[in-house]
Coordinates of C-alpha atoms in Angstrom, one line a residue:
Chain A
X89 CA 0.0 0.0 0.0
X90 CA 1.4 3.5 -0.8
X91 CA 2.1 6.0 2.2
X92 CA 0.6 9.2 0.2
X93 CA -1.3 8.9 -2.7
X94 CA -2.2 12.5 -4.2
X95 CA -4.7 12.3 -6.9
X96 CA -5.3 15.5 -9.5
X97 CA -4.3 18.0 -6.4
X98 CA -4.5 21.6 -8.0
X99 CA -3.7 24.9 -5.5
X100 CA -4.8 28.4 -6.3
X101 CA -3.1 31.3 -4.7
X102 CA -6.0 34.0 -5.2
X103 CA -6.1 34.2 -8.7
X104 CA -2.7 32.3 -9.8
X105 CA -2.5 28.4 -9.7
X106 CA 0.4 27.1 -8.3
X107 CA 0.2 23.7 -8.8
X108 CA -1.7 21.9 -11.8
X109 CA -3.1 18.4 -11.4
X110 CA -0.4 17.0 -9.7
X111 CA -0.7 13.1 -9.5
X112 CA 1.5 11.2 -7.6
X113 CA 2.1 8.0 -5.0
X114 CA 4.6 8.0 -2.1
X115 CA 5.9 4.5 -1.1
X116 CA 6.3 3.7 2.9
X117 CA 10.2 4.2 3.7
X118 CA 11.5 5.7 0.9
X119 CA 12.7 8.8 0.5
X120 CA 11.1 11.3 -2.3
X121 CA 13.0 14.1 -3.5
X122 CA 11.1 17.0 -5.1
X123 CA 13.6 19.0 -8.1
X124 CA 12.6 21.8 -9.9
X125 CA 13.8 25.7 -10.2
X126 CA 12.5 28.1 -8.1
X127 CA 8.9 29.1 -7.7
X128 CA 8.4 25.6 -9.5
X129 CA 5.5 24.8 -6.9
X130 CA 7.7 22.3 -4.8
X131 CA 7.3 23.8 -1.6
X132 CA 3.7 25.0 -2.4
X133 CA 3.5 21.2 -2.7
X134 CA 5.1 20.2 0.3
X135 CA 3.0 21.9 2.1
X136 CA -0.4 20.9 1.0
X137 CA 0.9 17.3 2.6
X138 CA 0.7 18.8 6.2
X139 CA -2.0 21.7 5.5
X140 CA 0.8 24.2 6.3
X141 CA -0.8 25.8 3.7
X142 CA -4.4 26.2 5.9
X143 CA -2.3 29.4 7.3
X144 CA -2.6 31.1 4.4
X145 CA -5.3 33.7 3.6
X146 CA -6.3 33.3 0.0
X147 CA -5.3 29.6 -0.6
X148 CA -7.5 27.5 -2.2
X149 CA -6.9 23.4 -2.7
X150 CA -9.2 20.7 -4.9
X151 CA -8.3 17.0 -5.7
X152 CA -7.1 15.0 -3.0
X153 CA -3.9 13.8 -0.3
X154 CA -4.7 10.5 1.0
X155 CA -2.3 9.3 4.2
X156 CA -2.7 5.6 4.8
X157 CA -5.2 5.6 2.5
X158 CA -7.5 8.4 4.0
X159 CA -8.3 12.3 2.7
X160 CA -5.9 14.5 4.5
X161 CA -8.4 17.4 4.2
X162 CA -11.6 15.3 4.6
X163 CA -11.3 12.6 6.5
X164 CA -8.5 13.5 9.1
X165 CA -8.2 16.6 12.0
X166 CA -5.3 18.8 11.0
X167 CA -3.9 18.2 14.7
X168 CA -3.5 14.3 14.0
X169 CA -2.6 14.9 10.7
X170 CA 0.3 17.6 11.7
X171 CA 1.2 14.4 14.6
X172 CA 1.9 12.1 11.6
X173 CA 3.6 14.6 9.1
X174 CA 6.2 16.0 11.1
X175 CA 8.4 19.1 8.8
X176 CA 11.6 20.4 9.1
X177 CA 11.9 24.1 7.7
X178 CA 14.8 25.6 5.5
X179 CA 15.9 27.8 8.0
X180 CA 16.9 25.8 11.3
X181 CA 13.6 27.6 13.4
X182 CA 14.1 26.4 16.9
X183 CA 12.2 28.0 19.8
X184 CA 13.7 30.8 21.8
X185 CA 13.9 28.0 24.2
X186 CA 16.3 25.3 26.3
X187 CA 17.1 22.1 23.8
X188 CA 15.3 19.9 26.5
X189 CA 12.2 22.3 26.1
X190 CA 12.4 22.2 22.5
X191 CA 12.7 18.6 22.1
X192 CA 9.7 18.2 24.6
X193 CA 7.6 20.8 23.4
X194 CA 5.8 18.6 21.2
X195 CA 5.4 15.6 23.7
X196 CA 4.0 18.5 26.1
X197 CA 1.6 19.8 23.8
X198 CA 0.2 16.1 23.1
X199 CA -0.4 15.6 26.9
X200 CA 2.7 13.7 28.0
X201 CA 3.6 15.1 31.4
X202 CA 5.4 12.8 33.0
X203 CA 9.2 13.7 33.7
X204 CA 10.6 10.7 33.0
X205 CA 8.5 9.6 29.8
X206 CA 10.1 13.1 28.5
X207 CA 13.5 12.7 29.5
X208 CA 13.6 9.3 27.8
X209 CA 12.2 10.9 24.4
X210 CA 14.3 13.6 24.7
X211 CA 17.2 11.5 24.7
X212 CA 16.0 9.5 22.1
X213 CA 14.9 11.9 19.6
X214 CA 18.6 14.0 20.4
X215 CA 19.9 10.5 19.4
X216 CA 18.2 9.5 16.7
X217 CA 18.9 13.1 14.8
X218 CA 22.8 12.5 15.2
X219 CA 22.7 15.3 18.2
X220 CA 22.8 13.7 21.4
X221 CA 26.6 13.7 22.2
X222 CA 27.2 17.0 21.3
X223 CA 24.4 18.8 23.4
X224 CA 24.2 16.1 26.3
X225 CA 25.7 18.2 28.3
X226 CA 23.8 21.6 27.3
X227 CA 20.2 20.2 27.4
X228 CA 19.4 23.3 29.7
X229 CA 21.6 25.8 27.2
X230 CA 19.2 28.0 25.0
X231 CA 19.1 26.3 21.8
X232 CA 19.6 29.8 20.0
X233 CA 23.7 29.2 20.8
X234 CA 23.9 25.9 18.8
X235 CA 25.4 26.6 15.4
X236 CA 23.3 26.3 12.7
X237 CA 23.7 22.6 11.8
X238 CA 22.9 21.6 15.3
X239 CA 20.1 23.5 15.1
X240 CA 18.9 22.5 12.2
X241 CA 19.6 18.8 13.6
X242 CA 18.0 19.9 16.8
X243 CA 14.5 20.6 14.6
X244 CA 15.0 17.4 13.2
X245 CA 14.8 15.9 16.8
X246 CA 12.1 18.0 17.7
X247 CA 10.1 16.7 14.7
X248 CA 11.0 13.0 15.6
X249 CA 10.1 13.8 19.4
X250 CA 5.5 13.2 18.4
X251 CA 6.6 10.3 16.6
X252 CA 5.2 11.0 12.6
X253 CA 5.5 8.8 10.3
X254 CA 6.3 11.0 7.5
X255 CA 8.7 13.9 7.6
X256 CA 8.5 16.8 4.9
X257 CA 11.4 18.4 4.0
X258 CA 11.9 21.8 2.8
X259 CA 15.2 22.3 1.8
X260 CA 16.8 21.6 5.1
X261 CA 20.5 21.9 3.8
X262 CA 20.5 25.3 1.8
X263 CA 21.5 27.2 4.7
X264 CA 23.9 25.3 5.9
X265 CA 27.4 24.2 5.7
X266 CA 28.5 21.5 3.1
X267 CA 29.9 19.8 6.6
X268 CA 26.0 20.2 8.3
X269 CA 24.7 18.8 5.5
X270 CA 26.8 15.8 4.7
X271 CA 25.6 15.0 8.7
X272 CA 21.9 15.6 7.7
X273 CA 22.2 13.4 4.6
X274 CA 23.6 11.1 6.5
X275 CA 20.7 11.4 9.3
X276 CA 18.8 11.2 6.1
X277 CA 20.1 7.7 5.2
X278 CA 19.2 6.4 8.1
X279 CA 15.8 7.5 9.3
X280 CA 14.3 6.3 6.1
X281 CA 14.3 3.0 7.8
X282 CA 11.9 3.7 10.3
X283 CA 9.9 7.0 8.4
X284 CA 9.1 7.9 5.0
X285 CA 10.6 11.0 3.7
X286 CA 9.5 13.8 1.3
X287 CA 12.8 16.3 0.6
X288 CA 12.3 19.1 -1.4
X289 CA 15.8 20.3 -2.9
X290 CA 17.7 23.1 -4.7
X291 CA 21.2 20.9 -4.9
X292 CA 20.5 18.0 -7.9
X293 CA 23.5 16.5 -6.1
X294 CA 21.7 15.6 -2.8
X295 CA 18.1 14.6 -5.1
X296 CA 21.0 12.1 -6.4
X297 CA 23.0 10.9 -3.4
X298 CA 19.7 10.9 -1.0
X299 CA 16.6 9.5 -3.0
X300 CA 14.9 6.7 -4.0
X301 CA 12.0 8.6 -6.4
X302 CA 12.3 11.6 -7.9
X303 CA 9.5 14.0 -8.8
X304 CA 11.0 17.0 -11.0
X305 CA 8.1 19.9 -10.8
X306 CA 7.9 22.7 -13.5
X307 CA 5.6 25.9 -13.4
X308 CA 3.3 23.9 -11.1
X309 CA 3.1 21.0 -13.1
X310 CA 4.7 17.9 -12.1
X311 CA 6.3 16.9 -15.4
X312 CA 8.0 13.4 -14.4
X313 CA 8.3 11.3 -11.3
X314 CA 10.1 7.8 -10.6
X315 CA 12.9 6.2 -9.3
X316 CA 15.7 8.9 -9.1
X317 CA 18.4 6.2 -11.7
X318 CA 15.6 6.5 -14.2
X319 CA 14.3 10.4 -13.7
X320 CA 18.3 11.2 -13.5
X321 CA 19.5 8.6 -16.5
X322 CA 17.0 8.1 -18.5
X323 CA 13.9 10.7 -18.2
X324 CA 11.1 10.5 -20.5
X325 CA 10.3 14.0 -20.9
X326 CA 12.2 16.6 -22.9
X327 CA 12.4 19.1 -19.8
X328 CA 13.4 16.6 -17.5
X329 CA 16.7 16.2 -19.1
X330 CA 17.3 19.7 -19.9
X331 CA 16.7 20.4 -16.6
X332 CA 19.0 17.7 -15.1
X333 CA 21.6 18.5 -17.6
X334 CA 22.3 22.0 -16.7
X335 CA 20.4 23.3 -19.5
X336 CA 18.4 26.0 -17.6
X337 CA 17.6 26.1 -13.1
Chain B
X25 CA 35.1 74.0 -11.0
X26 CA 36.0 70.7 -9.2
X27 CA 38.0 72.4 -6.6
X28 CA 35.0 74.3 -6.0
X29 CA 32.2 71.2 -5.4
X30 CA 34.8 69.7 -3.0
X31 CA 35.0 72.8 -1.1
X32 CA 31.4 73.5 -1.1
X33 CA 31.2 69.9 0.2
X34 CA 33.6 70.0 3.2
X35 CA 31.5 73.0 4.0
X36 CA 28.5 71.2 4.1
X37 CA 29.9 68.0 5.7
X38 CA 31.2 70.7 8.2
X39 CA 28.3 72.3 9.0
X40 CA 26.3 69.0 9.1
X41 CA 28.5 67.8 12.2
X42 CA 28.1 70.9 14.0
X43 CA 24.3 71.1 13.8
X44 CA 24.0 67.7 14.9
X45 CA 27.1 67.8 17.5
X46 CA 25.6 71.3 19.3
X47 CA 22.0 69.7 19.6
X48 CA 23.6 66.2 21.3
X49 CA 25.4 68.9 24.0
X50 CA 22.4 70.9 24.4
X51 CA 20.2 67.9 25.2
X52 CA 23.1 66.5 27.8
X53 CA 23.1 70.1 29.1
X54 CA 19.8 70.4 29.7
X55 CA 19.2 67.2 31.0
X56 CA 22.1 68.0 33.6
X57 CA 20.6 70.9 34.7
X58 CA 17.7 70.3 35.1
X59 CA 18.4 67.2 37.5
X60 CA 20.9 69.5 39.0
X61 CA 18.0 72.2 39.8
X62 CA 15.5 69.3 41.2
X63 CA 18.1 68.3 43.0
X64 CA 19.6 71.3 44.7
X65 CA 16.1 72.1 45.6
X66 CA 14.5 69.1 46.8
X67 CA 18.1 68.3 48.8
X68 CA 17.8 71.7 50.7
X69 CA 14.7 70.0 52.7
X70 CA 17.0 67.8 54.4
X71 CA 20.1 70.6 54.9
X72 CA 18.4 73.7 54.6
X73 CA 15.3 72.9 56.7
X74 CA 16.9 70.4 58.7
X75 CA 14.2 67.7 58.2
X76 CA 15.5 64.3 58.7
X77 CA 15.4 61.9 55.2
X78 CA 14.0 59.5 57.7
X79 CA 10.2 61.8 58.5
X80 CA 10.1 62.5 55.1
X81 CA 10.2 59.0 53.8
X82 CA 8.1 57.0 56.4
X83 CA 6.5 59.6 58.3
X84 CA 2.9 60.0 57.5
X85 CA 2.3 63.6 59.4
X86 CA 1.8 66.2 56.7
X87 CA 1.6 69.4 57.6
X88 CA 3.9 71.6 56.2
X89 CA 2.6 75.0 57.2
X90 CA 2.5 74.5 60.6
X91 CA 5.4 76.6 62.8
X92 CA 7.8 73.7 62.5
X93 CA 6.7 72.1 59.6
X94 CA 6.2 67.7 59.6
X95 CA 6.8 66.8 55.8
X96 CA 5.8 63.0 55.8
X97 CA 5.6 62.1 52.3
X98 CA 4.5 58.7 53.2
X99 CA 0.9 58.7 52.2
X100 CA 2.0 60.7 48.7
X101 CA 4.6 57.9 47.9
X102 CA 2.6 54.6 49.2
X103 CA -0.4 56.4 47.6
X104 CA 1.2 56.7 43.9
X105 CA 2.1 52.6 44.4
X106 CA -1.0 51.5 45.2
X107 CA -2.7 53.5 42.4
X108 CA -0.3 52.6 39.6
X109 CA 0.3 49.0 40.8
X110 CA -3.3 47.9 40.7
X111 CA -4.0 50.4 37.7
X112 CA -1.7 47.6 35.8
X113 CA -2.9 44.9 37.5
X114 CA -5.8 45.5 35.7
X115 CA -4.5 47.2 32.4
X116 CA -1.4 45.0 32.2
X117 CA -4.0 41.2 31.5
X118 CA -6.2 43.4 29.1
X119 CA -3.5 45.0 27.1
X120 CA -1.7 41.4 26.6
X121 CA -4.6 40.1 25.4
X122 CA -5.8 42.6 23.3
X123 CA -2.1 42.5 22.0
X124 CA -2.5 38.7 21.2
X125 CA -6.2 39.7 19.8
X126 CA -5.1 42.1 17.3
X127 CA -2.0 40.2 16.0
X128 CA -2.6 36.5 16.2
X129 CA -6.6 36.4 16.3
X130 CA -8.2 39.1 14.1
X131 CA -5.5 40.0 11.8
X132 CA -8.8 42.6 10.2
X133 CA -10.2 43.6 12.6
X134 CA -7.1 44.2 15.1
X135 CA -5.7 46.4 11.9
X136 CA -8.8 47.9 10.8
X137 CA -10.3 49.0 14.4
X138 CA -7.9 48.0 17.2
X139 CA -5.2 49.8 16.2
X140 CA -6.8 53.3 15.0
X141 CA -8.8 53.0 18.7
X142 CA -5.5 52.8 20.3
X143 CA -4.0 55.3 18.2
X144 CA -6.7 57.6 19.5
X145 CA -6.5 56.6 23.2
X146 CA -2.7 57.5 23.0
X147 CA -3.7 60.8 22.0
X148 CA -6.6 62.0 24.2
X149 CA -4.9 64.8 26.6
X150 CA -5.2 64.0 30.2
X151 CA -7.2 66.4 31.2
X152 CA -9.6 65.0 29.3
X153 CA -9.9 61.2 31.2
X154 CA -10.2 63.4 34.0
X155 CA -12.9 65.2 33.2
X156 CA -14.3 61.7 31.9
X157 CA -13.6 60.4 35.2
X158 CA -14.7 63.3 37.3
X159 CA -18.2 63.0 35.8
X160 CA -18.5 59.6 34.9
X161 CA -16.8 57.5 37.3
X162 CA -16.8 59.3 40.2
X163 CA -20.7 60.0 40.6
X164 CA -20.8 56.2 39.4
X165 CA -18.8 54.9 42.2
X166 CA -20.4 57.4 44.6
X167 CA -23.7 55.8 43.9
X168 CA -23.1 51.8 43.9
X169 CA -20.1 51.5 46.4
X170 CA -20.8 54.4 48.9
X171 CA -18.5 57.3 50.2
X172 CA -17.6 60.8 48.0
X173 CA -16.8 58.6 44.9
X174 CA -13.7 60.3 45.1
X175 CA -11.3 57.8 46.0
X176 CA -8.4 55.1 45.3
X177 CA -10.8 53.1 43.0
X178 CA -11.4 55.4 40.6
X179 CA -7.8 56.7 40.3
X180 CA -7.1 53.5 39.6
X181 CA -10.1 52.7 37.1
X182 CA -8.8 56.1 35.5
X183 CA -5.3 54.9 35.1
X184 CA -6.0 51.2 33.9
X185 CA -7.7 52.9 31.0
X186 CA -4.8 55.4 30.6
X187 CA -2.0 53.2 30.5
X188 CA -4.2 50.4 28.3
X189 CA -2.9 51.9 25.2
X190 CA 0.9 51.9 25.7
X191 CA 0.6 48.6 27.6
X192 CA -1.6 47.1 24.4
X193 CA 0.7 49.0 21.8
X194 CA 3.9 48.0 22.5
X195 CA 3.3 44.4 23.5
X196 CA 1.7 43.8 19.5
X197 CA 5.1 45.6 18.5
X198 CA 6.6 42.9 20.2
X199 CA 4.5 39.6 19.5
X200 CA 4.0 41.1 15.7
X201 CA 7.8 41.2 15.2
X202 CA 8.5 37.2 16.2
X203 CA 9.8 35.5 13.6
X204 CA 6.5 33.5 11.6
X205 CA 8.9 30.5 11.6
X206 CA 8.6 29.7 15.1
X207 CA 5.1 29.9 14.4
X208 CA 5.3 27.7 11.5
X209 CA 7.3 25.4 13.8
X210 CA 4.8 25.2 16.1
X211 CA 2.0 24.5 14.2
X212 CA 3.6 21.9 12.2
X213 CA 4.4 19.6 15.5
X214 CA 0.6 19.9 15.6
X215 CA 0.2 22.4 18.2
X216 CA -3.2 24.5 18.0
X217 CA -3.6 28.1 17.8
X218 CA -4.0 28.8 21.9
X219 CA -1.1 26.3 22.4
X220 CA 1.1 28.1 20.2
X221 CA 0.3 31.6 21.4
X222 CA 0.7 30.7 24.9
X223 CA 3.8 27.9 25.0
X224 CA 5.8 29.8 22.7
X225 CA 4.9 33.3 21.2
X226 CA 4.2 34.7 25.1
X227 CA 7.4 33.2 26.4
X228 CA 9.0 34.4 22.9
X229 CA 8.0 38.0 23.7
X230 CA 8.1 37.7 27.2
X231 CA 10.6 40.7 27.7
X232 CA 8.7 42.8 25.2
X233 CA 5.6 42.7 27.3
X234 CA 7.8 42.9 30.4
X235 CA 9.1 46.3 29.3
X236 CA 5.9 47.2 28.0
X237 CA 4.3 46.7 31.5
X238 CA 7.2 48.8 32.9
X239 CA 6.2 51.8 30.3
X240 CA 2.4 51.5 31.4
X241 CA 3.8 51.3 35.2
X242 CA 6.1 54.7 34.7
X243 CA 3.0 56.5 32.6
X244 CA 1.1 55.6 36.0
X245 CA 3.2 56.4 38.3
X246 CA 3.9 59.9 36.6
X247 CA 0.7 60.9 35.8
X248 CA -0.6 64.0 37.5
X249 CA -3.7 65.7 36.5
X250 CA -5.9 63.4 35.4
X251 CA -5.2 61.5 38.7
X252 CA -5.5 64.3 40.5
X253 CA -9.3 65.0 39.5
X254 CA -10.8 62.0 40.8
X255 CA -8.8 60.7 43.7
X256 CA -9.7 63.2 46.4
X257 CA -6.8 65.2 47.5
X258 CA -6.4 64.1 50.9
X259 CA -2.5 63.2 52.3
X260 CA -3.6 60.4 54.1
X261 CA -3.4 56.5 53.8
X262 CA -6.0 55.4 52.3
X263 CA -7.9 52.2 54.7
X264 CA -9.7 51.5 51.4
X265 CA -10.4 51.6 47.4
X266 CA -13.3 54.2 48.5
X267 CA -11.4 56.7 50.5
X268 CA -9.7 59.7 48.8
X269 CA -6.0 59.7 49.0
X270 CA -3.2 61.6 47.5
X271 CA -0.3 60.4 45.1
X272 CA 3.5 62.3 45.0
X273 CA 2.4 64.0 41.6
X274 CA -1.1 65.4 42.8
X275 CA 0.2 66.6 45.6
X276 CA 3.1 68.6 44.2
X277 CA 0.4 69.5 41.5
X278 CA -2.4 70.5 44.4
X279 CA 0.2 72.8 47.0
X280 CA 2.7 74.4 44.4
X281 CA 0.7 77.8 43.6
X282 CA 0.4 77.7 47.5
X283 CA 3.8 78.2 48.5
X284 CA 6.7 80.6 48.7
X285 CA 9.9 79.9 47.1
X286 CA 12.8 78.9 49.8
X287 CA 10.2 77.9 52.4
X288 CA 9.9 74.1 53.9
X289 CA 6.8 73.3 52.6
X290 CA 8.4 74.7 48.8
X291 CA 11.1 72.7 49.4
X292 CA 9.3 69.6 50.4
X293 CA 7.4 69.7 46.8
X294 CA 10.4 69.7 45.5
X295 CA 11.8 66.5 47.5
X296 CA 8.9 65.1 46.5
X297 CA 10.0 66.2 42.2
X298 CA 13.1 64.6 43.0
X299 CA 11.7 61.1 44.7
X300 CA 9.6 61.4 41.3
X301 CA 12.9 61.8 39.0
X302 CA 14.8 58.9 41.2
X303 CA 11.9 56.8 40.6
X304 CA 11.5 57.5 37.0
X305 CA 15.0 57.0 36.4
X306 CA 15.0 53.6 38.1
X307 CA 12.4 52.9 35.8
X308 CA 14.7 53.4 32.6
X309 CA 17.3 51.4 34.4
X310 CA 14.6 48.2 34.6
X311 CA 13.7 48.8 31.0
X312 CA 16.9 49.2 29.9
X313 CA 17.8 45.4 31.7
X314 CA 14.5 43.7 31.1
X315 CA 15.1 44.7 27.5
X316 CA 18.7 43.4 27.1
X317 CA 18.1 39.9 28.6
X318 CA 17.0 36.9 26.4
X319 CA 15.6 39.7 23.6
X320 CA 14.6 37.3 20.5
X321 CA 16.9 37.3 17.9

């Protein structure tokens, strides 16, 4: 069974449609990596997955997202939903908070009080995101002096902390350092085994190196999408390769 | 030609720094003097008059134009706390969550009438939420609680309203400036609106709102006339919110076209300008620390 199945999913912006009948399955523990130039739609996508885009004044969504098989906008409470699609933002956005706090916050919010229940996903979460060893000792620092890879690992824990089962991705590397993001692709690598991941990238090199499928999105159409060797080697559509090859981005 | 631009220019480079230089030294100036005159006057109670700093600050005998004048400024100074502290008890709650309303809540309508109504409040002279209060509230309280109506309540009701604006104001400035990340942040772990606004956009702005509540606490405590029409005029401790009272700024307000220059009961006013500068300055000093510490960046 796919994770995400998105069926003829069009998004207007007021007046301008952003994306066009977009049409596309997500398999359970892959990773998906979303290409395209800029104002392509990708994050406008990305965000229909969680109903980030329900903040938005003006924003109006048809077609439909199913998760496990049920409509994200129909059938599903945005809290629950938000609890199953965790997201991790291109600028590292921790709270103006302790690492602990931020770590716990979502825990807190979803009624888990108990101290030691907490301290045990803390450490977990800090673990699984590649973090633990090198705040261990500043749990009660304010995440705001981590640099800005651990931060950007630290919202990756924070995410993991409610336990989704899908994490979005939007651009997590592009303001980082190529040494931050070799650890998140690496953090990458592994939490694919136990989540499945949607990336959206600027850097063709980490669509290669990272994914499984690739979806390559164009104007607010999504022009091709498969498994990243046969999107990157041997695309069907014209744009596709042009795209790939340098030709314009 | 050339020679003559670049000289021209210097000029005006020249000229530029003076303009700007003289004003920075007038300002210091003034602001030096002017404590210095407070100061030289209001000192002169204690070693011109001989009064001891200790029955001026926690005597509560005022009568200063008695043959040897008592100048207990007791009831003016615990009578300007009490007013402005439960003036913000009351403003300080409102204006944080009209702050929240208008930013976070009702985008529209915090933009379209919030804002313009608080714009207004800020600018309605004193005199006028006197008046407002001298008519209103005082008959009001007069009527459903008892006594003269004049009285520690309705300075207080007065003042809430009076320091709503500034409290409301700057705490938006605040909460409106946050980042929208940590917003999206929050929202995305699945965290409602309420949960959001209150686990991390308060804590987030936390020493916005604290200076703000400083500000609204310094407008009270500084406030003279509008005070002064409603609260009674009498230098004693007030037993409760319906008795009349008087605060350090009525008082000095109330008595200075009643005295003679040099005389202990002039001189005492002024003590009482100076306690007013000390404590307004010791207000800058907290805004200037609550503001530095843990400010969102």
């Amino acid at each position: 069974m796919k994770k995400i199945e998105v069926r003829d999913l069009d998004l207007f912006y007021g007046e301008v449609q952003a994306l066009k009948k977009i049409n596309l399955d997500v398999e359970p523990n892959s990773v998906l990596a979303l290409i395209g130039p800029s104002g392509c739609g990708k994050s406008t996508f990305i965000r229909t997955l969680n109903r980030m885009n329900d903040l938005i004044e003006g924003v109006k969504i048809s077609g439909t997202v199913l998760l496990d098989g049920k409509d994200i906008y129909k059938e599903v409470d945005v809290i629950e939903l938000r609890k199953k699609v965790g997201m991790v933002f291109q600028k590292p956005n921790p709270f103006p908070m302790t690492v602990y706090d931020n770590v716990a916050y979502g825990p807190r919010i979803h009624g888990i009080r108990d101290k030691r229940t907490l301290n045990e996903i803390v450490e977990k979460s800090l673990k699984a995101a590649a973090l633990w060893d090198e705040v261990k000792d500043r749990l009660h620092h304010s995440a705001l002096s981590l640099s800005g890879g651990q931060q950007q690992r630290l919202c990756i824990a924070r995410t993991l902390a409610v336990e989704p089962e899908v994490i979005l991705m939007d651009e997590p590397t592009s303001a980082l350092d190529p040494i931050s993001t070799m650890k998140i692709e690496e953090l990458i690598e592994e939490l694919k085994k136990k989540y499945t991941i949607i990336i959206v990238t600027h850097n063709m090199q980490q669509a290669g190196r990272v994914s499984d499928y690739t979806a390559f999105f164009l104007n607010g159409e999504l022009v091709e999408w498969g498994p990243t060797d046969q999107v990157f080697y041997n695309p069907k559509d014209k744009r596709t390769e042009d795209y790939i090859t340098g030709r314009f981005g | 030609m050339d020679k003559r631009y670049e000289v021209a220019r210097k000029r005006q480079d020249m000229l530029g720094k003076v303009i700007v230089f003289s004003s920075a030294v007038l300002l210091i100036v003034l602001v030096i003097s002017l404590f210095y005159f407070v100061a030289s006057k209001g000192l002169s109670t204690f070693i011109v008059n001989k009064i001891p700093l200790k029955e001026f600050l926690f005597s509560a005998e005022w009568r200063p134009d008695r043959e040897v004048p008592q100048v207990g400024a007791l009831p003016f100074i615990v009578g300007s706390v009490l007013v402005s502290i439960f003036a913000i008890l009351i403003s300080a709650p409102l204006g944080v969550s009209s702050a929240i309303f208008m930013v976070e809540i009702s985008k529209k309508m915090g933009q379209k009438i919030l804002q313009p109504a608080i714009e207004i409040f800020v600018g309605i002279p004193s005199v006028v939420y006197g008046w407002l209060g001298l008519s209103v509230l005082v008959p009001f309280i007069s009527k459903h609680f008892g006594g003269l109506g004049f009285s520690l309540l309705a300075g207080i009701l007065v003042l809430a309203i009076m320091t709503l604006p500034t409290i409301t104001s700057v705490s938006a400035d605040t909460i409106r400036s946050l980042p929208v990340e940590i917003r999206e942040a929050s929202y995305a772990l699945g965290a409602t609106r309420w949960q959001t606004i209150r686990h991390v956009l308060i804590p987030a702005a936390k020493p916005g709102i604290l200076t703000a509540i400083i500000l609204g606490l310094a407008r009270a405590f500084g406030e003279a006339l509008a005070v002064q029409m409603v609260i009674g005029n009498r230098p004693v401790i007030p037993k409760s919110f319906l008795e009349p009272m008087s605060t350090i700024t009525s008082i000095i307000t109330m008595e200075m076209g009643n005295t003679v220059m040099g005389t202990a009961w002039n001189n005492a006013l002024w003590s009482l300008a100076l306690l007013l500068l000390i404590i307004s300055f010791f207000f800058i000093i907290l805004i200037r620390l609550v503001g530095r510490r843990g400010m969102y960046r």
